[in-house]
XYZ file of C-alpha atoms in Angstrom:
687
model
C 0.000 0.000 0.000
C 1.437 3.364 -1.029
C -0.622 6.029 0.700
C 0.259 9.352 2.284
C -1.531 9.817 5.595
C -2.135 13.403 6.738
C 0.389 14.471 4.063
C 3.116 13.292 6.448
C 3.151 9.520 6.953
C 4.000 7.342 3.949
C 2.363 3.964 4.573
C 4.134 0.774 3.522
C 3.247 -2.873 3.935
C 1.040 -4.350 6.661
C 3.231 -5.691 9.472
C 0.473 -6.796 11.841
C -3.262 -7.363 12.078
C -5.711 -7.696 14.925
C -9.402 -8.210 15.346
C -10.257 -4.596 14.600
C -7.203 -2.894 13.097
C -4.178 -3.225 10.834
C -0.664 -1.990 11.546
C 1.437 -0.538 8.722
C 5.134 0.139 8.457
C 5.427 3.852 7.719
C 7.848 6.727 7.288
C 7.422 10.068 9.044
C 8.498 12.332 6.190
C 8.643 15.400 8.420
C 10.987 14.007 11.086
C 12.594 11.383 8.859
C 12.014 8.380 11.120
C 10.440 4.939 10.856
C 7.082 4.600 12.612
C 4.195 2.165 12.811
C 0.672 3.356 12.009
C -2.289 1.499 13.474
C -5.531 2.102 11.547
C -9.025 0.949 12.398
C -10.464 -1.183 9.620
C -13.109 0.543 7.532
C -15.809 -1.996 8.381
C -15.101 -1.433 12.097
C -14.987 2.348 11.718
C -18.709 2.360 10.960
C -19.385 1.056 14.492
C -19.230 3.773 17.150
C -18.288 1.226 19.842
C -15.177 0.177 17.951
C -14.313 3.787 17.172
C -14.577 4.722 20.839
C -12.457 1.742 21.878
C -9.795 2.740 19.352
C -9.825 6.363 20.524
C -9.570 5.151 24.130
C -6.440 3.205 23.243
C -4.939 6.355 21.741
C -5.800 8.421 24.820
C -4.544 5.853 27.305
C -1.316 5.117 25.451
C -0.481 8.800 24.993
C -0.671 9.296 28.780
C 2.039 6.709 29.405
C 5.754 7.386 29.109
C 7.761 4.300 30.045
C 10.623 2.456 28.308
C 8.671 -0.815 28.432
C 5.476 0.626 26.898
C 5.203 1.235 23.149
C 5.360 5.020 22.692
C 2.591 6.909 20.876
C 3.780 9.867 18.749
C 0.603 11.134 17.126
C -3.099 10.414 16.612
C -5.672 11.575 14.117
C -8.439 10.636 11.731
C -8.290 10.258 7.948
C -11.344 10.311 5.678
C -11.135 7.418 3.200
C -14.028 6.704 0.841
C -16.244 8.964 2.932
C -15.491 7.129 6.205
C -13.509 8.670 9.057
C -10.729 6.197 9.900
C -8.945 6.904 13.205
C -5.244 6.103 13.394
C -2.426 5.986 15.922
C 1.219 6.689 15.082
C 3.540 4.623 17.288
C 7.209 3.816 17.568
C 8.283 1.066 15.175
C 9.291 -2.085 17.059
C 11.414 -4.741 15.377
C 11.063 -8.115 17.071
C 8.586 -10.869 17.950
C 5.676 -11.210 20.328
C 5.907 -13.578 23.261
C 3.130 -15.581 21.593
C 5.301 -16.121 18.508
C 8.291 -17.150 20.623
C 6.256 -19.715 22.553
C 4.756 -21.108 19.349
C 8.125 -21.415 17.637
C 10.423 -22.372 20.521
C 8.087 -23.953 23.067
C 8.016 -23.314 26.835
C 10.817 -21.463 28.608
C 12.711 -22.099 31.788
C 11.266 -20.321 34.835
C 14.345 -18.075 35.011
C 14.023 -17.014 31.356
C 10.284 -16.378 31.682
C 10.851 -14.312 34.829
C 13.491 -12.188 33.073
C 11.033 -11.396 30.267
C 8.012 -10.675 32.471
C 9.742 -8.595 35.148
C 9.887 -5.516 32.804
C 6.183 -6.119 32.069
C 5.538 -5.639 35.795
C 7.468 -2.375 35.646
C 5.349 -1.203 32.699
C 2.094 -2.213 34.396
C 3.078 -0.451 37.619
C 3.669 2.747 35.641
C 0.280 2.285 33.987
C -1.433 1.666 37.322
C 0.294 4.683 38.868
C -1.178 6.716 36.012
C -4.607 5.356 36.938
C -4.941 2.970 33.966
C -5.418 -0.809 34.007
C -4.574 -2.735 30.854
C -7.280 -5.467 31.104
C -5.886 -7.505 28.194
C -2.438 -8.735 29.201
C -1.544 -11.764 27.062
C 1.497 -13.083 25.147
C 0.333 -11.400 21.925
C 0.540 -7.988 23.643
C 4.100 -8.471 24.922
C 6.825 -7.724 22.384
C 10.512 -8.656 22.588
C 12.601 -6.372 20.399
C 15.709 -7.372 18.469
C 17.750 -5.351 20.966
C 16.413 -7.307 23.955
C 13.876 -4.754 25.171
C 10.436 -5.843 26.394
C 7.474 -3.716 25.281
C 3.819 -3.837 26.380
C 1.317 -2.804 23.712
C -2.385 -2.546 22.902
C -4.228 -0.496 25.507
C -7.360 -0.873 23.392
C -9.641 -1.965 26.253
C -7.768 -0.278 29.081
C -9.803 1.855 31.466
C -9.164 4.217 34.314
C -9.025 2.641 37.776
C -12.002 4.693 38.905
C -14.079 3.853 35.800
C -17.250 2.213 37.033
C -17.950 0.475 33.744
C -18.475 -3.225 34.235
C -16.021 -5.770 32.944
C -18.832 -7.165 30.762
C -20.503 -5.363 27.893
C -24.219 -4.938 27.640
C -24.303 -8.037 25.474
C -22.499 -9.951 28.232
C -19.433 -10.463 26.104
C -16.345 -10.798 28.290
C -13.909 -7.928 27.865
C -10.388 -9.282 27.452
C -9.105 -12.661 26.320
C -10.757 -15.553 28.172
C -7.544 -17.539 28.750
C -6.096 -14.655 30.804
C -9.273 -13.300 32.409
C -9.372 -12.682 36.159
C -12.252 -14.202 38.169
C -13.656 -10.759 39.007
C -13.734 -9.803 35.325
C -15.395 -13.100 34.474
C -18.067 -12.347 37.093
C -18.709 -8.980 35.467
C -17.237 -7.027 38.369
C -14.904 -4.069 38.137
C -11.263 -4.816 37.463
C -8.358 -3.183 39.268
C -4.579 -3.384 39.169
C -4.648 -6.886 40.641
C -6.653 -8.076 37.631
C -3.607 -7.316 35.496
C -1.488 -9.228 38.038
C -3.760 -12.265 37.576
C -3.482 -12.070 33.789
C 0.304 -11.829 34.019
C 0.270 -14.905 36.252
C -1.587 -16.735 33.474
C 1.048 -15.580 30.984
C 3.837 -16.836 33.277
C 1.997 -20.158 33.577
C 1.823 -20.504 29.794
C 5.433 -19.433 29.313
C 6.817 -22.209 31.544
C 4.306 -24.990 30.770
C 3.527 -24.345 27.118
C -0.231 -24.215 27.767
C -2.791 -21.860 29.282
C -4.031 -22.576 32.826
C -7.530 -23.467 31.624
C -8.872 -24.775 28.317
C -12.437 -25.010 27.081
C -14.505 -25.240 23.933
C -15.901 -21.721 24.347
C -14.664 -18.526 25.989
C -17.432 -18.805 28.573
C -16.330 -22.318 29.470
C -12.824 -21.011 30.093
C -14.116 -18.006 32.053
C -16.182 -20.354 34.244
C -13.051 -22.313 35.134
C -11.244 -19.129 36.143
C -14.032 -18.535 38.667
C -14.727 -22.074 39.912
C -11.818 -24.416 39.192
C -8.466 -24.718 40.940
C -5.577 -24.503 38.544
C -3.134 -27.394 38.296
C 0.216 -26.276 39.781
C 2.626 -25.455 36.950
C 5.260 -27.816 38.374
C 2.992 -30.732 37.413
C 2.711 -29.564 33.794
C 6.214 -28.297 33.166
C 8.448 -30.168 30.713
C 10.968 -32.586 32.174
C 13.729 -30.306 33.432
C 16.217 -30.808 36.211
C 14.825 -28.665 39.037
C 15.128 -29.266 42.750
C 11.874 -29.588 44.743
C 12.567 -26.203 46.369
C 12.919 -24.615 42.925
C 9.597 -26.136 41.861
C 8.008 -24.769 45.024
C 9.480 -21.345 44.156
C 7.807 -21.394 40.718
C 4.496 -22.714 42.059
C 4.394 -20.068 44.789
C 4.818 -17.146 42.376
C 2.268 -18.466 39.864
C -0.333 -19.507 42.426
C 0.009 -16.220 44.333
C -0.524 -14.136 41.220
C -3.476 -16.375 40.195
C -5.262 -16.451 43.543
C -9.047 -16.378 43.084
C -9.571 -13.505 45.521
C -7.779 -10.241 44.647
C -6.781 -9.768 48.278
C -4.789 -13.010 48.175
C -2.698 -11.985 45.164
C 0.272 -9.694 44.905
C -1.189 -6.309 45.757
C 0.691 -4.508 43.001
C 2.572 -5.265 39.822
C 5.695 -3.955 41.552
C 5.398 -6.676 44.233
C 5.117 -9.358 41.582
C 8.055 -7.827 39.732
C 10.222 -8.125 42.858
C 9.474 -11.847 43.102
C 10.087 -12.324 39.368
C 13.485 -10.697 39.781
C 14.283 -13.111 42.619
C 13.017 -16.018 40.515
C 15.200 -14.988 37.568
C 18.268 -15.100 39.868
C 17.317 -18.440 41.358
C 16.707 -16.836 44.769
C 13.876 -17.723 47.148
C 10.836 -15.562 46.422
C 8.693 -13.842 49.043
C 5.750 -15.998 47.997
C 7.787 -19.160 48.581
C 8.969 -17.949 52.001
C 5.339 -17.857 53.090
C 4.951 -21.539 52.231
C 8.109 -23.339 53.333
C 7.780 -26.299 55.748
C 7.914 -25.532 59.502
C 11.311 -25.702 61.185
C 12.240 -28.689 63.326
C 12.019 -26.672 66.521
C 8.258 -26.257 66.032
C 7.482 -29.884 66.936
C 8.947 -32.304 69.554
C 10.963 -35.200 68.247
C 9.192 -38.561 68.385
C 11.452 -40.867 70.382
C 9.091 -43.746 70.946
C 8.050 -46.042 68.136
C 4.302 -46.415 67.536
C 2.601 -49.238 65.693
C 2.178 -48.327 62.061
C -1.539 -47.809 62.480
C -0.885 -45.246 65.174
C 1.941 -43.653 63.299
C -0.378 -42.794 60.441
C -3.064 -41.208 62.570
C -1.403 -37.851 63.251
C -0.788 -37.444 59.530
C -4.495 -37.981 58.898
C -5.530 -35.813 61.799
C -3.349 -32.850 60.788
C -3.027 -32.837 57.034
C -2.192 -29.108 57.056
C 1.207 -29.843 58.546
C 2.290 -31.057 55.148
C 3.075 -27.416 54.266
C 3.114 -24.303 56.342
C -0.555 -23.472 56.420
C -0.076 -19.759 56.543
C -3.210 -18.127 55.197
C -2.846 -15.747 52.299
C -1.747 -15.496 48.730
C -0.453 -18.908 47.828
C -1.877 -21.419 50.282
C -2.705 -23.635 47.321
C 0.959 -23.700 46.366
C 1.912 -25.578 49.476
C -0.458 -28.477 48.932
C 0.238 -28.533 45.218
C 3.898 -29.425 45.553
C 3.041 -33.087 46.023
C 3.266 -35.756 48.659
C 6.979 -36.232 48.051
C 7.664 -33.042 49.987
C 4.566 -33.102 52.171
C 5.982 -33.680 55.673
C 9.250 -32.787 57.371
C 10.909 -35.836 58.802
C 10.308 -34.835 62.413
C 6.781 -33.417 62.091
C 4.010 -34.908 64.190
C 2.925 -38.141 62.618
C 6.165 -38.672 60.717
C 6.608 -42.336 60.912
C 9.308 -44.226 62.820
C 10.301 -47.846 62.624
C 8.067 -50.274 64.557
C 9.513 -52.427 67.334
C 11.439 -55.421 66.027
C 10.004 -58.893 66.286
C 13.140 -60.212 68.038
C 12.774 -58.072 71.156
C 12.843 -60.085 74.376
C 9.556 -60.487 76.230
C 9.537 -58.005 79.134
C 9.096 -59.114 82.704
C 5.892 -58.375 84.654
C 7.158 -55.296 86.416
C 8.590 -54.048 83.201
C 5.220 -54.541 81.511
C 3.601 -52.355 84.151
C 6.273 -49.722 83.629
C 5.807 -49.815 79.888
C 2.027 -49.605 80.283
C 2.393 -46.589 82.544
C 4.691 -44.872 80.082
C 2.324 -45.634 77.210
C -0.624 -44.175 79.086
C 1.395 -41.086 79.935
C 2.424 -40.661 76.329
C -1.158 -41.052 75.150
C -2.250 -38.346 77.568
C 0.574 -36.082 76.399
C -0.263 -36.833 72.756
C -3.941 -36.046 73.291
C -3.023 -32.781 74.982
C -0.675 -31.901 72.166
C -3.329 -32.706 69.566
C -5.836 -30.521 71.404
C -3.332 -27.656 71.559
C -2.598 -27.942 67.824
C -6.289 -27.989 66.940
C -7.000 -25.120 69.303
C -4.081 -23.141 67.923
C -5.299 -23.742 64.373
C -8.814 -22.609 65.285
C -7.346 -19.538 66.947
C -5.329 -18.750 63.846
C -8.398 -19.152 61.660
C -10.399 -16.857 63.904
C -7.531 -14.372 63.845
C -7.350 -14.601 60.055
C -11.097 -14.073 59.732
C -10.876 -11.089 62.038
C -7.956 -9.704 60.044
C -9.879 -10.131 56.795
C -12.848 -8.335 58.269
C -10.515 -5.460 59.190
C -9.036 -5.058 55.701
C -9.713 -1.830 53.844
C -9.235 -0.695 50.262
C -6.681 1.982 49.444
C -8.864 4.913 48.301
C -8.187 6.737 45.053
C -6.335 9.837 46.221
C -4.372 10.418 43.002
C -4.421 14.138 42.189
C -5.806 15.183 45.586
C -4.215 17.924 47.649
C -1.761 16.596 50.249
C -3.821 17.299 53.377
C -7.027 16.043 51.764
C -5.278 12.804 50.770
C -3.916 12.300 54.291
C -7.390 12.790 55.737
C -8.886 10.230 53.327
C -6.312 7.584 54.251
C -6.689 8.190 57.975
C -10.457 8.075 57.570
C -10.272 4.413 56.475
C -7.655 3.525 59.082
C -4.449 3.653 57.012
C -1.231 5.451 57.924
C 0.150 7.794 55.243
C 3.891 8.162 54.773
C 4.677 11.188 52.582
C 7.468 11.108 49.995
C 8.170 14.225 47.903
C 9.116 13.952 44.225
C 8.945 16.217 41.156
C 6.294 15.450 38.553
C 5.763 17.025 35.119
C 1.947 16.828 35.246
C 0.673 16.770 38.838
C 0.547 20.239 40.478
C 2.674 20.963 43.529
C 1.389 19.521 46.843
C -0.890 17.033 45.043
C -0.658 13.229 45.103
C 1.202 11.514 42.261
C 0.831 7.845 43.262
C 0.503 5.466 46.196
C 2.267 2.263 47.173
C 0.446 -0.111 47.483
C -1.583 1.085 44.525
C -5.160 2.342 44.576
C -7.653 -0.439 45.238
C -5.221 -2.687 47.132
C -6.700 -4.506 50.143
C -4.743 -3.784 53.347
C -5.209 -4.316 57.063
C -6.006 -1.274 59.130
C -3.010 0.684 60.459
C -0.911 -0.412 57.460
C 1.457 2.274 56.187
C 0.769 3.569 52.662
C 3.552 5.465 50.918
C 2.115 8.589 49.276
C 4.235 10.346 46.650
C 3.436 14.071 46.594
C 4.468 16.336 43.739
C 7.003 19.063 44.460
C 6.091 20.700 41.182
C 7.541 20.503 37.742
C 11.251 19.915 37.298
C 12.395 22.584 34.876
C 15.037 22.468 32.182
C 16.314 25.140 29.794
C 15.300 25.244 26.136
C 18.386 25.066 23.868
C 18.825 27.208 20.731
C 17.329 25.356 17.775
C 17.427 28.023 15.030
C 19.006 26.824 11.762
C 18.775 23.157 12.854
C 16.900 20.443 11.001
C 13.956 18.861 12.879
C 16.049 15.716 13.429
C 18.896 17.732 14.945
C 16.440 19.688 17.107
C 14.773 16.497 18.347
C 18.134 15.120 19.472
C 19.104 18.405 21.142
C 15.804 18.538 23.042
C 16.070 14.908 24.128
C 19.422 15.652 25.766
C 17.750 18.100 28.162
C 14.589 16.062 28.722
C 12.301 17.877 26.285
C 10.422 16.713 23.199
C 9.776 18.136 19.756
C 6.126 18.933 19.061
C 5.160 16.627 16.135
C 3.066 19.362 14.539
C 5.273 22.083 13.056
C 4.632 25.502 11.505
C 6.128 26.759 8.259
C 7.045 30.208 6.976
C 9.008 31.836 4.159
C 12.507 32.975 4.980
C 15.100 34.796 2.920
C 17.907 33.992 5.377
C 17.217 30.405 6.572
C 17.623 27.481 4.199
C 14.484 25.544 3.322
C 13.782 22.714 5.792
C 15.606 24.314 8.717
C 14.156 25.917 11.835
C 13.582 29.679 11.714
C 12.245 30.092 15.262
C 10.732 28.100 18.108
C 8.351 28.574 20.997
C 9.387 28.863 23.789
C 12.581 30.604 22.717
C 16.093 29.551 23.697
C 16.854 30.046 27.385
C 13.264 29.660 28.571
C 12.587 27.211 31.409
C 10.185 24.334 30.776
C 9.134 21.288 32.793
C 10.911 18.130 31.682
C 8.787 16.178 29.266
C 7.316 19.339 27.735
C 7.207 19.881 24.002
C 8.771 22.684 21.987
C 6.990 23.867 18.853
C 9.166 24.874 15.917
C 8.675 26.831 12.694
C 10.453 25.538 9.585
C 11.653 27.622 6.631
C 9.985 27.203 3.252
C 12.760 29.211 1.644
C 12.275 32.650 0.047
C 8.704 33.609 -0.768
C 7.929 33.613 -4.504
C 5.859 36.702 -5.552
C 4.870 37.765 -9.081
C 5.842 41.381 -9.915
C 5.105 43.478 -13.033
C 8.198 44.321 -15.117
C 8.387 48.136 -15.587
C 9.137 49.979 -18.845
C 12.423 51.830 -18.388
C 13.196 52.993 -21.973
C 15.158 56.265 -22.094
C 16.253 55.958 -18.456
C 19.897 55.893 -17.489
C 21.189 52.371 -16.859
C 22.132 53.066 -13.232
C 18.612 54.269 -12.446
C 17.017 51.361 -14.270
C 19.140 48.859 -12.362
C 18.149 50.303 -8.978
C 14.474 50.232 -9.961
C 14.567 46.562 -10.993
C 16.499 45.476 -7.905
C 14.041 47.250 -5.624
C 11.265 45.159 -7.179
C 13.159 41.939 -6.505
C 14.402 41.334 -10.046
C 17.945 40.548 -11.134
C 18.791 42.986 -13.992
C 20.952 41.593 -16.794
C 22.307 44.402 -19.084
C 23.016 43.841 -22.788
C 25.027 46.697 -24.295
C 24.353 47.324 -27.992
C 25.549 49.780 -30.654
C 23.188 52.738 -30.770
C 22.958 56.352 -31.746
C 21.527 57.006 -28.258
C 23.903 58.349 -25.667
C 25.938 55.813 -23.731
C 24.168 54.078 -20.756
C 20.757 55.045 -22.092
C 18.141 52.206 -21.747
C 16.854 51.146 -25.120
C 14.324 48.570 -23.923
C 13.381 46.006 -21.183
C 12.544 42.394 -22.002
C 9.003 41.543 -20.853
C 8.083 45.101 -19.931
C 4.491 45.204 -18.667
C 4.393 41.449 -17.919
C 4.151 39.652 -14.497
C 7.227 37.680 -13.511
C 8.263 35.877 -10.280
C 10.282 37.894 -7.859
C 13.942 36.998 -8.214
C 13.714 36.443 -11.969
C 16.393 37.693 -14.376
C 15.324 40.679 -16.544
C 17.314 41.494 -19.724
C 17.858 45.217 -20.357
C 19.202 46.642 -23.643
C 21.544 49.563 -22.956
C 23.166 51.851 -25.513
C 26.937 51.785 -25.631
C 26.906 55.203 -27.411
C 29.337 54.060 -30.140
C 27.241 55.172 -33.172
C 26.972 58.591 -34.787
C 25.960 60.163 -38.149
C 28.572 60.847 -40.764
C 28.731 64.647 -41.300
C 29.159 66.256 -44.744
C 32.828 67.207 -44.893
C 33.092 67.655 -48.680
C 34.664 70.868 -49.974
C 36.513 71.179 -46.631
C 40.214 70.970 -46.141
C 41.629 68.298 -43.865
C 41.676 70.455 -40.755
C 38.120 71.622 -41.250
C 36.974 68.046 -41.922
C 38.607 66.767 -38.733
C 36.871 69.421 -36.653
C 33.525 68.577 -38.231
C 34.023 64.888 -37.482
C 34.911 65.633 -33.860
C 31.834 67.749 -33.530
C 29.755 64.843 -34.852
C 31.195 62.555 -32.145
C 33.858 60.723 -34.113
C 36.448 59.633 -31.527
C 38.968 57.715 -33.589
C 42.599 58.660 -33.934
C 43.405 61.026 -36.782
C 45.379 58.224 -38.372
C 42.058 56.560 -39.167
C 41.189 59.476 -41.478
C 42.604 57.863 -44.610
C 43.391 59.670 -47.870
C 42.615 57.964 -51.164
C 43.375 58.689 -54.838
C 42.882 62.394 -55.785
C 40.017 63.558 -57.907
C 40.982 65.720 -60.943
C 39.437 69.199 -61.099
C 39.699 72.091 -63.578
C 38.840 74.604 -60.841
C 41.945 75.997 -59.336
C 40.222 76.999 -56.114
C 39.123 73.387 -55.420
C 42.694 72.325 -54.985
C 43.128 70.751 -51.457
C 39.446 70.379 -50.705
C 37.701 67.050 -50.032
C 35.877 65.783 -53.047
C 34.469 62.415 -51.850
C 34.034 60.578 -48.460
C 33.347 57.014 -47.508
C 31.055 56.557 -45.645
C 28.892 59.092 -47.371
C 27.381 61.986 -45.488
C 24.290 60.998 -43.454
C 25.286 57.338 -42.954
C 25.444 55.826 -39.441
C 28.979 55.124 -38.392
C 30.838 53.841 -35.372
C 32.677 56.500 -33.528
C 35.924 54.615 -33.812
C 35.772 53.444 -37.403
C 38.058 54.447 -40.327
C 36.929 57.184 -42.783
C 38.246 57.442 -46.321
C 38.538 60.855 -48.010
C 39.704 61.936 -51.484
C 40.931 65.486 -52.240
C 40.572 67.601 -55.416
C 43.716 68.033 -57.475
C 44.017 70.740 -60.265
C 44.730 69.116 -63.594
C 44.496 70.804 -67.018
C 43.494 67.545 -68.563
C 40.267 67.902 -66.672
C 39.423 70.727 -69.078
C 39.475 68.386 -72.027
C 36.073 66.888 -72.551
């Protein structure tokens, strides 16, 4: 496709397609850079819902400025065949999507997957801090560039955190991709930042197992499983790789925490998940795994007396939760999912010991009484211990229930004035901790972001870090005059500023075409970092049509000044003429309109012509004077004398009889003149 969009973007081939739009490789002819242009398909553009979704993507993406989010340069709408087609101009990314990598190369190691998805957490946290949830995190929307960068794209269904719109449309169609849909979205409830965490957990699951957590014949069947079914731990579906049981537990803990059914049991922010992914990529123990390791040996007394096998099994049946630390919270399922092979520590209650050997000697009577007494005592102690464990577990459950009932949601205080934000947090029982930081958009003394993020579920009296804007961090505008737009863009980037994509143009006699004549703000002005500078580019000298004047009879010097004042370039052509020297004889194109700056040919007299006077019947001296009076300027040597002319009149002797040229002819002032004198000769009397 060869099409010029907005008289600026030259569209090339299609490099990607989605359900509602196509992406073209393109060239920004103004700034001379490669871009990608995403255009809504014409059949979709007729539907206002699709148009609004596309515009929302443009708005949301343009708000975000993060190295791991595809940058948006420009947006607009082009009328094609009578239909308004919205478009988005984005940075051109060269690479492959995570979906393509998984299809071509199969599942990854947990460390490799964690390295790829940790930057995604960073991008999502930036999005959440800006008040936007993605709502469609999936492998197809995660791009790995040829330079190793990770980019998150497609904010087509993203919404603001405080948007009350349901996660289901009016036709009950699930928003998002079913394989990565959080339970709350599947129920039609509002999504928050933790919904993106759940989706990223599904992506991590697929990256290390090669398959999505749930499969079904229809999207609704898959969505139902997200709500009702427990996911199989990834360690049970991972390819055969050499991982220690603790490493498998590490992977399970991260995945199962991020995919917890209840949002309050997940990571409470993308940043928290990113921290665990960084630990996972280094092979370190994650925070999720620490919450689910087996109890230490000091927690339970060592069994020193052997029980019959039937008794030895009873504590294991009575206290199945001792197989893993039963700490309530994000990844309780991860503990039980690791398998029976790592279910009980060797010294936990109920861990079995060897039964008495069959070769033991039969005890004496008093020994039997002693043994019976000891057995009874041990049974009493065991019963007391069992009661204490059960009572402790009930107490913990009651404590957990009480804690859950005391959890509160972090209110949306983004953009509020500092004191108002503090009051809102204290009103719900949270403790604000203020951190000051500059921000290019949020006014001074107003909230930029919170950690944990808005919507997170926390216990009362938990500290919430509140970042408050100290105002805009300023930088100085450099001088851009006489630069190209590309040079100006680089110069602005060095000081943290951007070039406004839309430029102005003007004629300039002093600045070369295509270079900057001026910019706003001017050099030396202070601007907040991230601001844009608008430039004006030279179109070269302005071309104006001017009427050529008639200058005949004017002196050449005056004519030249007149033409130059009108913007013409006078070109004199000196010709032989009877007119005085430097007198204008004519102007080429006089009376016509010609572009300013054009050459104009002017005929100018060189003054070298004159009229031959009648010098006959004059002596040489008289003839020379007459010639000088007529303007003849040649040396006297050019007055040549020819053969004499016979005469019978004595008085004619010494007078000029004939001249060449003849009297009245036009001559050059420096040319030769031939004269013949009378000579008295008697033979002239003879007829």
